[in-house]
Tab-separated table of C-alpha atoms in Angstrom:
chain	number	residue	atom	x	y	z
A	1	UNK	CA	46.218	-21.808	70.813
A	2	UNK	CA	48.346	-19.353	68.863
A	3	UNK	CA	47.562	-15.793	69.892
A	4	UNK	CA	48.797	-14.339	66.630
A	5	UNK	CA	46.263	-16.396	64.696
A	6	UNK	CA	43.285	-16.022	66.986
A	7	UNK	CA	43.515	-12.251	67.333
A	8	UNK	CA	44.502	-11.435	63.784
A	9	UNK	CA	41.614	-9.442	62.302
A	10	UNK	CA	41.932	-10.587	58.696
A	11	UNK	CA	38.986	-10.388	56.270
A	12	UNK	CA	36.585	-13.317	56.374
A	13	UNK	CA	36.436	-15.606	53.383
A	14	UNK	CA	32.628	-15.316	53.256
A	15	UNK	CA	31.019	-12.320	54.996
A	16	UNK	CA	27.583	-13.915	54.664
A	17	UNK	CA	28.472	-16.947	56.804
A	18	UNK	CA	26.839	-16.826	60.265
A	19	UNK	CA	30.056	-17.913	61.985
A	20	UNK	CA	31.965	-14.920	60.605
A	21	UNK	CA	29.211	-12.519	61.671
A	22	UNK	CA	29.091	-13.876	65.209
A	23	UNK	CA	32.870	-13.856	65.584
A	24	UNK	CA	33.147	-10.322	64.294
A	25	UNK	CA	30.498	-9.127	66.680
A	26	UNK	CA	32.380	-10.417	69.707
A	27	UNK	CA	35.799	-9.053	68.823
A	28	UNK	CA	34.808	-5.467	69.460
A	29	UNK	CA	33.666	-6.369	72.938
A	30	UNK	CA	29.937	-5.844	72.276
A	31	UNK	CA	27.598	-8.861	72.348
A	32	UNK	CA	24.891	-9.247	69.738
A	33	UNK	CA	22.224	-8.044	72.142
A	34	UNK	CA	24.017	-4.699	72.459
A	35	UNK	CA	25.047	-5.053	76.200
A	36	UNK	CA	28.691	-4.478	77.220
A	37	UNK	CA	30.808	-7.608	77.338
A	38	UNK	CA	31.671	-8.787	80.880
A	39	UNK	CA	35.286	-9.298	80.054
A	40	UNK	CA	36.653	-5.799	79.427
A	41	UNK	CA	40.251	-4.607	79.407
A	42	UNK	CA	41.909	-3.740	82.698
A	43	UNK	CA	41.838	-0.024	81.970
A	44	UNK	CA	38.011	-0.197	81.881
A	45	UNK	CA	37.639	1.256	78.398
A	46	UNK	CA	35.716	-0.701	75.741
A	47	UNK	CA	37.874	-2.862	73.599
A	48	UNK	CA	37.782	-1.828	69.928
A	49	UNK	CA	38.589	-4.611	67.502
A	50	UNK	CA	40.114	-4.222	64.119
A	51	UNK	CA	37.457	-3.779	61.405
A	52	UNK	CA	36.816	-6.837	59.308
A	53	UNK	CA	38.733	-6.967	56.098
A	54	UNK	CA	41.393	-4.447	57.208
A	55	UNK	CA	44.618	-6.468	57.056
A	56	UNK	CA	46.780	-3.396	57.458
A	57	UNK	CA	45.785	-2.804	61.118
A	58	UNK	CA	46.912	-6.055	62.879
A	59	UNK	CA	47.517	-5.820	66.635
A	60	UNK	CA	50.888	-6.099	68.316
A	61	UNK	CA	51.541	-9.767	69.316
A	62	UNK	CA	51.894	-8.880	73.041
A	63	UNK	CA	48.677	-6.913	73.089
A	64	UNK	CA	46.933	-9.669	71.197
A	65	UNK	CA	48.115	-12.211	73.803
A	66	UNK	CA	46.825	-10.073	76.673
A	67	UNK	CA	43.466	-9.566	74.980
A	68	UNK	CA	43.221	-13.260	74.369
A	69	UNK	CA	43.867	-14.062	78.025
A	70	UNK	CA	41.348	-11.467	79.241
A	71	UNK	CA	38.721	-12.603	76.745
A	72	UNK	CA	39.128	-16.227	77.657
A	73	UNK	CA	38.985	-15.537	81.384
A	74	UNK	CA	35.941	-13.309	81.168
A	75	UNK	CA	33.904	-15.402	78.756
A	76	UNK	CA	34.753	-18.712	80.291
A	77	UNK	CA	35.699	-21.983	78.735
A	78	UNK	CA	32.861	-21.897	76.186
A	79	UNK	CA	33.933	-18.570	74.777
A	80	UNK	CA	37.512	-19.658	74.626
A	81	UNK	CA	36.536	-22.788	72.798
A	82	UNK	CA	34.477	-20.749	70.337
A	83	UNK	CA	37.384	-18.433	69.612
A	84	UNK	CA	39.695	-21.369	69.227
A	85	UNK	CA	37.311	-22.933	66.729
A	86	UNK	CA	37.000	-19.654	64.863
A	87	UNK	CA	40.734	-19.350	64.638
A	88	UNK	CA	41.081	-22.879	63.355
A	89	UNK	CA	38.342	-22.447	60.746
A	90	UNK	CA	39.125	-18.870	59.652
A	91	UNK	CA	42.855	-18.756	59.518
A	92	UNK	CA	43.161	-20.423	56.106
A	93	UNK	CA	40.512	-18.310	54.346
A	94	UNK	CA	42.116	-15.168	55.711
A	95	UNK	CA	45.433	-16.162	54.331
A	96	UNK	CA	43.787	-17.103	51.055
A	97	UNK	CA	42.150	-13.690	50.843
A	98	UNK	CA	45.467	-11.970	51.247
A	99	UNK	CA	47.041	-14.204	48.637
A	100	UNK	CA	44.173	-13.464	46.284
A	101	UNK	CA	44.893	-9.765	46.479
A	102	UNK	CA	48.538	-10.377	45.802
A	103	UNK	CA	47.757	-12.639	42.841
A	104	UNK	CA	45.390	-10.078	41.208
A	105	UNK	CA	42.191	-12.040	41.852
A	106	UNK	CA	39.058	-9.900	42.293
A	107	UNK	CA	38.341	-8.956	45.911
A	108	UNK	CA	35.407	-7.278	47.593
A	109	UNK	CA	37.096	-3.926	47.139
A	110	UNK	CA	36.884	-4.396	43.366
A	111	UNK	CA	33.097	-4.768	43.303
A	112	UNK	CA	32.316	-1.058	42.592
A	113	UNK	CA	34.025	-1.408	39.171
A	114	UNK	CA	31.417	-3.975	38.096
A	115	UNK	CA	28.694	-1.696	39.361
A	116	UNK	CA	29.945	1.182	37.228
A	117	UNK	CA	30.020	-1.007	34.115
A	118	UNK	CA	26.504	-2.266	34.815
A	119	UNK	CA	25.271	1.289	35.327
A	120	UNK	CA	26.835	2.417	32.061
A	121	UNK	CA	25.281	-0.534	30.204
A	122	UNK	CA	21.868	0.193	31.674
A	123	UNK	CA	22.234	3.874	30.775
A	124	UNK	CA	23.101	2.974	27.155
A	125	UNK	CA	20.139	0.591	26.875
A	126	UNK	CA	17.758	3.257	28.161
A	127	UNK	CA	18.981	5.767	25.567
A	128	UNK	CA	18.725	3.165	22.785
A	129	UNK	CA	15.142	2.338	23.746
A	130	UNK	CA	14.321	6.047	23.925
A	131	UNK	CA	15.796	6.702	20.461
A	132	UNK	CA	13.929	3.721	18.963
A	133	UNK	CA	10.661	4.921	20.486
A	134	UNK	CA	11.270	8.397	19.076
A	135	UNK	CA	11.881	6.997	15.570
A	136	UNK	CA	8.711	4.912	15.788
A	137	UNK	CA	6.723	7.999	16.763
A	138	UNK	CA	8.246	9.991	13.880
A	139	UNK	CA	7.465	7.218	11.389
A	140	UNK	CA	3.921	6.923	12.700
A	141	UNK	CA	3.471	10.677	12.450
A	142	UNK	CA	4.758	10.796	8.868
A	143	UNK	CA	2.571	7.834	7.916
A	144	UNK	CA	-0.492	9.451	9.431
A	145	UNK	CA	0.247	12.743	7.648
A	146	UNK	CA	0.628	10.946	4.295
A	147	UNK	CA	-2.587	9.018	4.861
A	148	UNK	CA	-4.570	12.152	5.743
A	149	UNK	CA	-3.109	14.033	2.782
A	150	UNK	CA	-4.051	11.338	0.253
A	151	UNK	CA	-7.393	10.797	1.900
A	152	UNK	CA	-8.107	14.533	1.715
A	153	UNK	CA	-7.246	14.679	-1.991
A	154	UNK	CA	-10.274	12.617	-2.997
A	155	UNK	CA	-13.488	14.389	-3.943
A	156	UNK	CA	-16.659	12.557	-2.961
A	157	UNK	CA	-19.607	12.605	-5.369
A	158	UNK	CA	-22.644	12.501	-3.089
A	159	UNK	CA	-25.082	13.976	-5.613
A	160	UNK	CA	-24.737	10.957	-7.939
A	161	UNK	CA	-25.501	8.612	-5.028
A	162	UNK	CA	-28.653	10.540	-4.166
A	163	UNK	CA	-29.790	10.528	-7.796
A	164	UNK	CA	-29.182	6.795	-8.181
A	165	UNK	CA	-31.035	6.082	-4.952
A	166	UNK	CA	-34.135	7.737	-6.373
A	167	UNK	CA	-34.092	5.262	-9.293
A	168	UNK	CA	-33.105	2.178	-7.287
A	169	UNK	CA	-36.111	0.149	-8.449
A	170	UNK	CA	-35.094	0.302	-12.102
A	171	UNK	CA	-31.435	-0.591	-11.529
A	172	UNK	CA	-30.119	-4.134	-12.213
A	173	UNK	CA	-29.658	-6.598	-9.370
A	174	UNK	CA	-26.073	-7.841	-8.785
A	175	UNK	CA	-25.609	-11.435	-9.962
A	176	UNK	CA	-22.171	-12.214	-8.472
A	177	UNK	CA	-21.611	-10.515	-5.143
A	178	UNK	CA	-17.801	-10.597	-4.948
A	179	UNK	CA	-17.254	-9.322	-8.498
A	180	UNK	CA	-16.743	-5.572	-8.950
A	181	UNK	CA	-17.964	-3.376	-11.820
A	182	UNK	CA	-16.439	0.091	-11.840
A	183	UNK	CA	-17.247	2.793	-14.369
A	184	UNK	CA	-14.200	4.903	-15.255
A	185	UNK	CA	-15.044	8.261	-16.810
A	186	UNK	CA	-12.423	10.497	-18.371
A	187	UNK	CA	-13.761	14.031	-18.215
A	188	UNK	CA	-12.709	16.512	-20.878
A	189	UNK	CA	-13.821	19.532	-18.877
A	190	UNK	CA	-11.872	22.673	-19.792
A	191	UNK	CA	-12.491	24.326	-16.446
A	192	UNK	CA	-9.660	25.222	-14.033
A	193	UNK	CA	-6.246	23.778	-14.895
A	194	UNK	CA	-7.699	22.032	-17.964
A	195	UNK	CA	-8.395	25.374	-19.678
A	196	UNK	CA	-5.239	25.065	-21.799
A	197	UNK	CA	-6.715	22.082	-23.651
A	198	UNK	CA	-9.588	23.946	-25.295
A	199	UNK	CA	-12.485	26.349	-24.957
A	200	UNK	CA	-14.389	26.386	-21.667
A	201	UNK	CA	-18.133	26.257	-22.301
A	202	UNK	CA	-19.102	27.482	-18.885
A	203	UNK	CA	-17.355	24.578	-17.183
A	204	UNK	CA	-19.394	21.933	-19.017
A	205	UNK	CA	-18.133	18.354	-18.976
A	206	UNK	CA	-18.114	15.655	-21.615
A	207	UNK	CA	-17.208	12.001	-21.214
A	208	UNK	CA	-14.191	11.914	-23.488
A	209	UNK	CA	-13.493	8.296	-22.494
A	210	UNK	CA	-15.729	5.807	-20.671
A	211	UNK	CA	-14.536	2.349	-19.616
A	212	UNK	CA	-16.462	-0.371	-17.818
A	213	UNK	CA	-13.915	-2.206	-15.653
A	214	UNK	CA	-14.954	-5.686	-14.512
A	215	UNK	CA	-12.897	-7.310	-11.735
A	216	UNK	CA	-13.525	-11.039	-11.437
A	217	UNK	CA	-14.661	-12.335	-8.057
A	218	UNK	CA	-11.473	-14.403	-7.709
A	219	UNK	CA	-9.368	-11.361	-8.706
A	220	UNK	CA	-7.531	-13.421	-11.324
A	221	UNK	CA	-8.654	-11.311	-14.280
A	222	UNK	CA	-9.707	-7.780	-15.121
A	223	UNK	CA	-11.627	-6.790	-18.260
A	224	UNK	CA	-11.844	-3.174	-19.402
A	225	UNK	CA	-14.549	-2.478	-21.998
A	226	UNK	CA	-14.478	0.855	-23.819
A	227	UNK	CA	-17.815	2.455	-24.719
A	228	UNK	CA	-17.555	4.718	-27.795
A	229	UNK	CA	-18.682	8.250	-27.123
A	230	UNK	CA	-20.545	8.291	-30.472
A	231	UNK	CA	-22.448	5.064	-29.774
A	232	UNK	CA	-26.197	5.523	-30.247
A	233	UNK	CA	-28.009	4.466	-27.078
A	234	UNK	CA	-31.185	5.041	-25.063
A	235	UNK	CA	-30.546	7.712	-22.439
A	236	UNK	CA	-33.150	7.811	-19.645
A	237	UNK	CA	-34.682	10.972	-18.295
A	238	UNK	CA	-32.116	12.529	-15.958
A	239	UNK	CA	-31.892	15.440	-13.570
A	240	UNK	CA	-29.608	18.267	-14.689
A	241	UNK	CA	-27.267	20.402	-12.604
A	242	UNK	CA	-29.907	23.162	-12.372
A	243	UNK	CA	-32.452	20.620	-11.040
A	244	UNK	CA	-34.420	20.190	-14.261
A	245	UNK	CA	-35.652	16.884	-15.654
A	246	UNK	CA	-34.580	15.856	-19.170
A	247	UNK	CA	-36.702	13.658	-21.383
A	248	UNK	CA	-35.732	10.145	-22.417
A	249	UNK	CA	-33.969	10.147	-25.777
A	250	UNK	CA	-32.065	8.024	-28.296
A	251	UNK	CA	-28.795	9.822	-28.935
A	252	UNK	CA	-25.026	9.484	-28.754
A	253	UNK	CA	-23.620	8.104	-25.525
A	254	UNK	CA	-21.494	10.996	-24.291
A	255	UNK	CA	-24.561	13.249	-24.125
A	256	UNK	CA	-25.537	11.456	-20.905
A	257	UNK	CA	-22.608	12.906	-18.988
A	258	UNK	CA	-23.143	16.394	-20.376
A	259	UNK	CA	-26.869	16.350	-19.562
A	260	UNK	CA	-27.050	14.598	-16.220
A	261	UNK	CA	-23.499	13.982	-15.060
A	262	UNK	CA	-22.239	10.776	-13.528
A	263	UNK	CA	-25.597	9.427	-12.358
A	264	UNK	CA	-27.118	9.759	-15.809
A	265	UNK	CA	-24.099	8.018	-17.384
A	266	UNK	CA	-24.318	5.139	-14.915
A	267	UNK	CA	-28.018	4.649	-15.536
A	268	UNK	CA	-27.400	4.674	-19.295
A	269	UNK	CA	-24.709	1.984	-19.023
A	270	UNK	CA	-26.841	-0.133	-16.710
A	271	UNK	CA	-29.810	0.054	-19.079
A	272	UNK	CA	-27.638	-0.900	-22.062
A	273	UNK	CA	-25.697	-3.766	-20.415
A	274	UNK	CA	-27.895	-5.035	-17.573
A	275	UNK	CA	-24.762	-4.843	-15.355
A	276	UNK	CA	-25.011	-3.260	-11.919
A	277	UNK	CA	-22.355	-0.542	-11.490
A	278	UNK	CA	-20.822	-0.831	-8.021
A	279	UNK	CA	-18.502	2.198	-8.074
A	280	UNK	CA	-17.455	5.027	-10.336
A	281	UNK	CA	-14.399	7.248	-10.811
A	282	UNK	CA	-14.081	10.479	-12.761
A	283	UNK	CA	-10.539	11.517	-13.756
A	284	UNK	CA	-9.642	14.717	-15.564
A	285	UNK	CA	-6.713	15.562	-17.857
A	286	UNK	CA	-4.274	16.619	-15.156
A	287	UNK	CA	-4.881	13.484	-13.114
A	288	UNK	CA	-3.903	11.342	-16.089
A	289	UNK	CA	-0.771	13.394	-16.783
A	290	UNK	CA	0.423	13.275	-13.179
A	291	UNK	CA	-0.039	9.523	-12.967
A	292	UNK	CA	2.173	8.978	-16.025
A	293	UNK	CA	4.831	11.283	-14.606
A	294	UNK	CA	4.644	9.479	-11.250
A	295	UNK	CA	5.802	6.217	-12.879
A	296	UNK	CA	8.570	8.036	-14.812
A	297	UNK	CA	6.797	7.816	-18.164
A	298	UNK	CA	5.422	5.006	-20.317
A	299	UNK	CA	7.163	3.424	-23.302
A	300	UNK	CA	5.434	3.148	-26.694
A	301	UNK	CA	6.409	2.535	-30.311
A	302	UNK	CA	5.362	4.705	-33.249
A	303	UNK	CA	5.414	3.441	-36.807
A	304	UNK	CA	5.252	7.004	-38.130
A	305	UNK	CA	6.079	10.419	-36.643
A	306	UNK	CA	3.269	12.521	-35.160
A	307	UNK	CA	2.718	16.228	-35.555
A	308	UNK	CA	-0.699	17.163	-34.183
A	309	UNK	CA	-1.157	20.817	-33.222
A	310	UNK	CA	-4.629	20.237	-31.757
A	311	UNK	CA	-3.245	17.593	-29.398
A	312	UNK	CA	-0.070	19.637	-28.684
A	313	UNK	CA	1.955	16.643	-29.802
A	314	UNK	CA	5.077	16.249	-31.922
A	315	UNK	CA	6.898	12.913	-31.738
A	316	UNK	CA	9.383	11.046	-33.961
A	317	UNK	CA	8.870	7.465	-35.098
A	318	UNK	CA	10.244	4.507	-33.137
A	319	UNK	CA	10.485	3.390	-29.515
A	320	UNK	CA	10.273	6.170	-26.936
A	321	UNK	CA	9.086	6.972	-23.425
A	322	UNK	CA	6.281	9.538	-23.117
A	323	UNK	CA	5.964	11.884	-20.174
A	324	UNK	CA	2.584	12.977	-18.844
A	325	UNK	CA	1.984	15.841	-21.262
A	326	UNK	CA	3.021	13.778	-24.279
A	327	UNK	CA	0.947	10.806	-23.131
A	328	UNK	CA	-2.159	12.966	-22.832
A	329	UNK	CA	-1.686	14.259	-26.373
A	330	UNK	CA	-1.099	10.717	-27.623
A	331	UNK	CA	-4.342	9.266	-26.220
A	332	UNK	CA	-6.371	12.317	-27.292
A	333	UNK	CA	-4.993	12.679	-30.825
A	334	UNK	CA	-7.322	11.608	-33.611
A	335	UNK	CA	-7.092	13.698	-36.767
A	336	UNK	CA	-3.404	13.127	-37.393
A	337	UNK	CA	-3.293	9.399	-36.600
A	338	UNK	CA	-4.617	6.560	-38.734
A	339	UNK	CA	-7.947	7.209	-40.419
A	340	UNK	CA	-8.928	9.839	-37.867
A	341	UNK	CA	-11.753	7.741	-36.396
A	342	UNK	CA	-12.683	7.472	-32.747
A	343	UNK	CA	-12.343	3.698	-33.120
A	344	UNK	CA	-8.595	3.896	-33.647
A	345	UNK	CA	-8.255	6.405	-30.838
A	346	UNK	CA	-9.962	3.998	-28.406
A	347	UNK	CA	-7.640	1.187	-29.459
A	348	UNK	CA	-4.671	3.491	-28.880
A	349	UNK	CA	-6.010	4.431	-25.450
A	350	UNK	CA	-6.427	0.767	-24.534
A	351	UNK	CA	-2.896	-0.086	-25.613
A	352	UNK	CA	-1.459	2.815	-23.651
A	353	UNK	CA	-3.411	1.897	-20.506
A	354	UNK	CA	-2.106	-1.654	-20.898
A	355	UNK	CA	1.465	-0.327	-21.096
A	356	UNK	CA	0.808	1.815	-18.004
A	357	UNK	CA	-0.444	-1.211	-16.034
A	358	UNK	CA	2.549	-3.241	-17.212
A	359	UNK	CA	4.932	-0.491	-16.119
A	360	UNK	CA	3.380	-0.311	-12.664
A	361	UNK	CA	3.528	-4.076	-12.139
A	362	UNK	CA	6.904	-4.814	-13.706
A	363	UNK	CA	8.636	-2.016	-11.775
A	364	UNK	CA	7.072	-3.087	-8.487
A	365	UNK	CA	5.213	0.196	-8.038
A	366	UNK	CA	2.170	-1.497	-6.514
A	367	UNK	CA	4.350	-3.370	-4.000
A	368	UNK	CA	6.647	-0.481	-3.066
A	369	UNK	CA	5.052	2.119	-0.750
A	370	UNK	CA	7.742	4.686	-1.591
A	371	UNK	CA	6.933	4.458	-5.314
A	372	UNK	CA	3.205	3.920	-4.861
A	373	UNK	CA	2.708	7.123	-2.860
A	374	UNK	CA	3.401	9.536	-5.794
A	375	UNK	CA	1.037	7.514	-8.007
A	376	UNK	CA	-1.728	7.624	-5.404
A	377	UNK	CA	-1.080	11.303	-4.767
A	378	UNK	CA	-1.382	12.074	-8.487
A	379	UNK	CA	-4.480	9.913	-8.885
A	380	UNK	CA	-6.340	11.205	-5.848
A	381	UNK	CA	-5.730	14.884	-6.635
A	382	UNK	CA	-7.913	14.725	-9.753
A	383	UNK	CA	-10.221	11.910	-8.696
A	384	UNK	CA	-13.935	12.111	-7.946
A	385	UNK	CA	-15.538	8.932	-6.661
A	386	UNK	CA	-18.645	7.598	-4.994
A	387	UNK	CA	-18.529	7.345	-1.158
A	388	UNK	CA	-17.663	3.652	-1.425
A	389	UNK	CA	-14.240	4.536	-2.884
A	390	UNK	CA	-13.819	7.962	-1.316
A	391	UNK	CA	-11.236	6.911	1.276
A	392	UNK	CA	-7.641	5.870	0.850
A	393	UNK	CA	-8.365	2.575	2.586
A	394	UNK	CA	-11.004	1.725	-0.026
A	395	UNK	CA	-8.697	2.626	-2.897
A	396	UNK	CA	-5.854	0.646	-1.361
A	397	UNK	CA	-8.066	-2.416	-1.053
A	398	UNK	CA	-8.986	-2.009	-4.727
A	399	UNK	CA	-5.349	-1.702	-5.830
A	400	UNK	CA	-4.295	-4.602	-3.593
A	401	UNK	CA	-6.931	-6.777	-5.230
A	402	UNK	CA	-5.553	-5.957	-8.686
A	403	UNK	CA	-1.810	-6.101	-8.081
A	404	UNK	CA	-1.635	-9.901	-8.362
A	405	UNK	CA	-3.648	-10.111	-11.607
A	406	UNK	CA	-1.306	-11.426	-14.357
A	407	UNK	CA	-0.735	-8.817	-17.053
A	408	UNK	CA	-1.964	-11.216	-19.745
A	409	UNK	CA	-5.277	-11.383	-17.871
A	410	UNK	CA	-5.689	-7.590	-17.819
A	411	UNK	CA	-7.683	-7.319	-21.054
A	412	UNK	CA	-8.921	-4.364	-23.084
A	413	UNK	CA	-11.626	-4.360	-25.747
A	414	UNK	CA	-14.394	-2.215	-27.201
A	415	UNK	CA	-18.053	-3.156	-27.250
A	416	UNK	CA	-18.917	-4.851	-30.583
A	417	UNK	CA	-20.191	-2.031	-32.785
A	418	UNK	CA	-20.515	-0.967	-36.385
A	419	UNK	CA	-21.383	2.267	-38.223
A	420	UNK	CA	-24.893	3.420	-37.421
A	421	UNK	CA	-27.183	2.695	-40.396
A	422	UNK	CA	-28.686	6.208	-40.367
A	423	UNK	CA	-25.432	8.070	-39.826
A	424	UNK	CA	-22.028	6.537	-40.623
A	425	UNK	CA	-20.404	9.060	-38.279
A	426	UNK	CA	-22.121	7.338	-35.330
A	427	UNK	CA	-21.900	3.756	-34.000
A	428	UNK	CA	-24.436	1.111	-33.048
A	429	UNK	CA	-24.109	-2.194	-31.187
A	430	UNK	CA	-23.606	-5.430	-33.095
A	431	UNK	CA	-25.948	-8.141	-31.857
A	432	UNK	CA	-25.845	-10.799	-30.589
A	433	UNK	CA	-22.102	-10.205	-29.969
A	434	UNK	CA	-22.650	-7.242	-27.652
A	435	UNK	CA	-25.360	-9.069	-25.705
A	436	UNK	CA	-23.090	-12.109	-25.272
A	437	UNK	CA	-20.283	-9.915	-23.945
A	438	UNK	CA	-22.551	-8.199	-21.414
A	439	UNK	CA	-23.920	-11.577	-20.277
A	440	UNK	CA	-20.407	-12.941	-19.687
A	441	UNK	CA	-19.448	-9.942	-17.574
A	442	UNK	CA	-22.759	-9.892	-15.727
A	443	UNK	CA	-22.325	-13.545	-14.729
A	444	UNK	CA	-18.576	-13.182	-14.065
A	445	UNK	CA	-17.603	-15.613	-16.811
A	446	UNK	CA	-14.364	-15.474	-18.841
A	447	UNK	CA	-13.857	-13.399	-21.962
A	448	UNK	CA	-11.029	-13.932	-24.455
A	449	UNK	CA	-9.385	-11.198	-26.526
A	450	UNK	CA	-7.036	-11.497	-29.504
A	451	UNK	CA	-5.533	-8.924	-31.884
A	452	UNK	CA	-7.910	-7.753	-34.585
A	453	UNK	CA	-5.940	-9.353	-37.441
A	454	UNK	CA	-5.966	-12.750	-35.713
A	455	UNK	CA	-9.697	-12.524	-35.122
A	456	UNK	CA	-10.337	-11.616	-38.776
A	457	UNK	CA	-8.197	-14.517	-39.932
A	458	UNK	CA	-10.055	-16.904	-37.641
A	459	UNK	CA	-13.409	-15.710	-38.983
A	460	UNK	CA	-12.247	-16.245	-42.572
A	461	UNK	CA	-11.095	-19.756	-41.715
A	462	UNK	CA	-14.390	-20.531	-40.042
A	463	UNK	CA	-16.369	-19.299	-43.046
A	464	UNK	CA	-14.242	-21.445	-45.371
A	465	UNK	CA	-14.773	-24.518	-43.192
A	466	UNK	CA	-11.286	-24.580	-41.639
A	467	UNK	CA	-10.585	-24.604	-37.919
A	468	UNK	CA	-9.170	-21.319	-36.697
A	469	UNK	CA	-7.301	-20.716	-33.440
A	470	UNK	CA	-10.274	-19.305	-31.475
A	471	UNK	CA	-12.344	-22.389	-32.406
A	472	UNK	CA	-9.540	-24.714	-31.293
A	473	UNK	CA	-9.296	-22.955	-27.934
A	474	UNK	CA	-13.058	-22.862	-27.452
A	475	UNK	CA	-13.532	-26.531	-28.387
A	476	UNK	CA	-11.543	-27.612	-25.317
A	477	UNK	CA	-14.343	-26.506	-22.956
A	478	UNK	CA	-18.047	-27.451	-22.979
A	479	UNK	CA	-19.080	-23.793	-23.163
A	480	UNK	CA	-17.163	-21.808	-25.813
A	481	UNK	CA	-15.494	-18.658	-24.513
A	482	UNK	CA	-16.569	-15.610	-26.522
A	483	UNK	CA	-13.591	-14.076	-28.292
A	484	UNK	CA	-13.323	-10.404	-29.160
A	485	UNK	CA	-10.870	-8.072	-30.786
A	486	UNK	CA	-8.665	-6.462	-28.172
A	487	UNK	CA	-5.329	-6.457	-26.344
A	488	UNK	CA	-3.803	-7.229	-22.975
A	489	UNK	CA	-1.367	-5.461	-20.694
A	490	UNK	CA	1.275	-8.071	-21.578
A	491	UNK	CA	1.358	-7.052	-25.262
A	492	UNK	CA	4.528	-5.344	-26.462
A	493	UNK	CA	3.505	-2.390	-28.617
A	494	UNK	CA	6.874	-2.470	-30.378
A	495	UNK	CA	6.405	-6.013	-31.653
A	496	UNK	CA	3.082	-5.490	-33.355
């Protein structure tokens, strides 16, 4: 047995191997049970072996030979055989370990470098996760603030609900549950910020524009029916703002809103149409203006220039984009446009609302939260609704149900009417056309609209015995679809 090999304290090839652990424990003269080894050096002091892995502290060959002899004599033949086996098995790995260091291969001493890299990576991941969590919290906080702000903008009309509840027995029963009938009321109150648009009669309100919006149960069509403010109708007895009861009367339609507010208007519409009103919205002048500005204006075409001092409007002829203030003057103007009738003004309002819907859908406003927020903010600031639409969630559900309706299926028309026989300055319903329209909406059945000139041409052809376009379309189905004069949101105002 070579003493230089057996007593060389080179690093083990695998420190986890049991053989290396046992051999290392015996070299320092201390058995595994902690008792002093019987074979000790002649000087009586404990023998201290070279630490494992320290190749720089090899013993002198003579001293190694003496230690080997003493160890073999003290431990007996079995110990000597064990050391001989250890030397035979461990000499090559020890040499390989030394060669590995010389060749640049990673050794146990290099392990702390990997630990530092792992610690740095873990530190970076923790900071990344922390930053992402912080951004999520910020986004959630901003979203919650926006939601609460919009939700707080809406004014809830609880008095109308209480008034309608008192007359529940006389109200129509819904025919189609999933369909929605919403009454949109444009108030021309001159109170508050609306004072610049006219004289304030003690804050009184008038229904400048009233539209019955029917959303089909399948949400594939929307029909907006304008009700003329000068239409002669039966107005039921209503409760006034000072808690007085008015008598039932036959008068012009917009008196209902002035006498009994929203509840009285709803009851009047329900009595006239037989349609149950599910929700209502009241929007004032400033709400309309802000909505137009929120979509960066709406494009229209004018055949002639407009100069209307009462409507605060002066516009040249041709294609142009109206801002909120100009749009309000355009839909309110009457004396300086056309024949000055309310009929033409309603048609102009319908066409503008169609262009507004088209602008919101074509520009992706309804699908883009960043662009939708200003529109909702503008709408909710001047919006008064029933409790069923008084939250942002309810309004969002309503808008979401409408955003996929094709623009050609967003239709606008006015109830069939004609000059009132006793007063040409008032209107009356044309029957049975009006009754047929209300029946279609009540039962959630389709309604077709065409431009007025096309409808007039079709009627002339029908009277002369020729087939007109509406008849051709209607003949394809067992039940003819009633056709009325109107427009859709897909119509281009500049091509008419």
